[in-house]
Amino acid sequence: MEKIASMLLKGQGPELERIAEKVNSGLRISDEDALFLFEHAGLSECGILANHVREQKNGNFTFFNRNFHIEPTNVCVFTCNFCSYSREYKHREDGWELTAKEMLDKVKAYDGQPITEVHIVGGVHPKMDIVFFAHLLKSIKEHRPDLHIKAFTAVELDYMFRKAHYSALEGMRYLKEHGLDSIPGGGAEIFAAEIREKICADKCDADRWLEIHEAAHVEGLRSNATLLYGHIESPAHRVDHMRRLRELQDKTGGFQTFIPLKFRNKDNDMSSIGETTLIDDLKMFAIGRIYLDNFDHVKAYWPMIGRSTAQLTQAFGVDDLDGTIDDSTRIYTMAGSEEQTPALSTQELIDLIRGAGRVPVERDTLYNRLHVYEEAVTTQ
Ligand code: V47
Ligand code: SF4
C-alpha cells in the first residue's frame, strides 16, 4: 500500500518514476519536478500522486463548513483587469456600499442557525477605513461572540493599514483586538511581477501580500493562500508562486489551505482570453497538492468551478469544499461562474462528498472536527 503511487507509475519514464519515489517517501518535490508535472505528466499520473498525498494527510475525509459571506462593497480604488465585479468610486451609483448596520443585520439574519463562520471580503472602498471595519468586527462579536470572523484580503488590509499609517503588525494587532479571527486567501493572484503588472498593476505586490500574511501568522491568526490561474501566466509562474508560499509556510506554519482559483472571463477586460479546460483545472489542483507538502489542506471553491467539478477534484488532491455559502457572493457570479445563485444545503454538500466516495466532515474555520458523517456510500 505504502508504495502504491510509485508502483502505479512504473514504466512511465524515469523522470516520473523519480518524482513518484520522492512523493512516496514523503520527500519534497523541487520546482523543476513541479514544472515537469505541468508540462509533461498526464492527468492520471498527477492524480495518483496527489491522491497519495491527500490520503496521507487527510485520509478519506473531505471537510466543509457552515458559513455565509458578506461583501461590504464592490466599489474599488484598484483596477484589476480580470475583475468583473468592481466599480470605480466615480461610478459608485452602479455598485453597492453596505452600512455597518446593514452588515450587522445580515449577521442577525443567521441568529439561531448553526453557522460557524462569516467571510467578509469586498472591493477597496476609499471611505471604508480601518476604524469603520474595527467597529464592524466589534459589533459582530458583541452580537455573536462564537462566530469566527474570517475577513479582508491582504489587498484590503494593505490599503487600510497604509491609510491609517500602521505597520502590518500594528494593523493586524488592532483588528485582532476588535475581533478579527483569520484572513482569507484572496489578492494573491500570481506573484510574478511581470504578470502582476499586466493583470493587476496598481494593487499591492507579492512581497507586501506575503508580509501581511506573515504579520497575521506572527499575531497568531491563521490564513489561506490563493493562486489565480488560467489567464496569461505560464506553468513556471504558477510554480514560482507556490514556491513563495511554501517558503513562508516553512517559516511561520500559519497557512491552513491552498485554494487555486480558476480565472473566469465574463464581462471583464480579459474576456478575450479563453478559460482553462477541466483537465487543466484538475492538474492545477493535483500539482498544488503534491508541491505544497507543508500545507495541510487544498480547497476547491465550488461556487467558482461548479459543484460537479468540485466533486471531481476530490480525486485530485482536494480535501475541502468550503461551505454552505449563501447567494451573496457576487465576485464569481459576475465573472461567469455556472453557479449563478451559489448556495448549498448541508445535505447537498454531504451528498456531493459522499458521491465521490469520501467521508464528509463538518469543520470549523480552524479545522476542528465538529461532526464526522461516517457512513459513506461509494458510488465510483
Ligand atoms: O483575489 C476575482 C479572485 C479572489 C476573478 O480564503 C477571480 O477561504 C476568477 O480569495 N475569475 C477573492 N477569480 C476570493 C477569494 C476566496 C474565495 C473563497 C474562499 C477563500 C478563502 C478566498 O477572487 C480575488 C481574485 O483572485 N477573482 N475575479 C475572476 N474573474
Ligand atoms: Fe478591486 Fe479586488 Fe476587483 Fe481587484 S479583484 S479590482 S482589488 S475588487
mmCIF file with all atom_site columns, C-alpha atoms and ligand atoms in Angstrom, residues 74 76-80 82-83 85-86 122-124 155 189 203 331, ligand 2:
data_model
loop_
_atom_site.group_PDB
_atom_site.id
_atom_site.type_symbol
_atom_site.label_atom_id
_atom_site.label_alt_id
_atom_site.label_comp_id
_atom_site.label_asym_id
_atom_site.label_entity_id
_atom_site.label_seq_id
_atom_site.pdbx_PDB_ins_code
_atom_site.Cartn_x
_atom_site.Cartn_y
_atom_site.Cartn_z
_atom_site.occupancy
_atom_site.B_iso_or_equiv
_atom_site.pdbx_formal_charge
_atom_site.auth_seq_id
_atom_site.auth_comp_id
_atom_site.auth_asym_id
_atom_site.auth_atom_id
_atom_site.pdbx_PDB_model_num
ATOM   1  C  CA  . ASN A 1 74  ? -17.878 46.412 -4.855  1.00 0.00 ? 74  ASN A CA  1
ATOM   2  C  CA  . CYS A 1 76  ? -12.805 49.673 -5.542  1.00 0.00 ? 76  CYS A CA  1
ATOM   3  C  CA  . VAL A 1 77  ? -9.847  52.012 -5.887  1.00 0.00 ? 77  VAL A CA  1
ATOM   4  C  CA  . PHE A 1 78  ? -7.994  49.323 -7.840  1.00 0.00 ? 78  PHE A CA  1
ATOM   5  C  CA  . THR A 1 79  ? -8.486  48.269 -11.438 1.00 0.00 ? 79  THR A CA  1
ATOM   6  C  CA  . CYS A 1 80  ? -7.597  44.583 -11.785 1.00 0.00 ? 80  CYS A CA  1
ATOM   7  C  CA  . PHE A 1 82  ? -9.689  40.214 -14.505 1.00 0.00 ? 82  PHE A CA  1
ATOM   8  C  CA  . CYS A 1 83  ? -12.292 41.695 -12.162 1.00 0.00 ? 83  CYS A CA  1
ATOM   9  C  CA  . TYR A 1 85  ? -17.260 42.915 -10.121 1.00 0.00 ? 85  TYR A CA  1
ATOM   10 C  CA  . SER A 1 86  ? -15.686 46.176 -9.077  1.00 0.00 ? 86  SER A CA  1
ATOM   11 C  CA  . GLY A 1 122 ? -15.126 43.096 -0.955  1.00 0.00 ? 122 GLY A CA  1
ATOM   12 C  CA  . GLY A 1 123 ? -13.712 45.908 -3.023  1.00 0.00 ? 123 GLY A CA  1
ATOM   13 C  CA  . VAL A 1 124 ? -11.328 48.502 -1.594  1.00 0.00 ? 124 VAL A CA  1
ATOM   14 C  CA  . VAL A 1 155 ? -5.095  43.855 -0.598  1.00 0.00 ? 155 VAL A CA  1
ATOM   15 C  CA  . GLU A 1 189 ? -3.295  36.302 -7.967  1.00 0.00 ? 189 GLU A CA  1
ATOM   16 C  CA  . LYS A 1 203 ? -2.571  46.816 -6.087  1.00 0.00 ? 203 LYS A CA  1
ATOM   17 C  CA  . ILE A 1 331 ? -17.303 38.071 -7.355  1.00 0.00 ? 331 ILE A CA  1
HETATM 18 FE FE1 . SF4 B 2 .   ? -10.707 45.563 -6.510  1.00 0.00 ? 2   SF4 B FE1 1
HETATM 19 FE FE2 . SF4 B 2 .   ? -10.395 43.012 -5.705  1.00 0.00 ? 2   SF4 B FE2 1
HETATM 20 FE FE3 . SF4 B 2 .   ? -11.635 43.562 -8.056  1.00 0.00 ? 2   SF4 B FE3 1
HETATM 21 FE FE4 . SF4 B 2 .   ? -9.001  43.957 -7.813  1.00 0.00 ? 2   SF4 B FE4 1
HETATM 22 S  S1  . SF4 B 2 .   ? -10.064 41.936 -7.656  1.00 0.00 ? 2   SF4 B S1  1
HETATM 23 S  S2  . SF4 B 2 .   ? -10.493 45.417 -8.740  1.00 0.00 ? 2   SF4 B S2  1
HETATM 24 S  S3  . SF4 B 2 .   ? -8.804  44.624 -5.695  1.00 0.00 ? 2   SF4 B S3  1
HETATM 25 S  S4  . SF4 B 2 .   ? -12.360 44.117 -6.027  1.00 0.00 ? 2   SF4 B S4  1
#
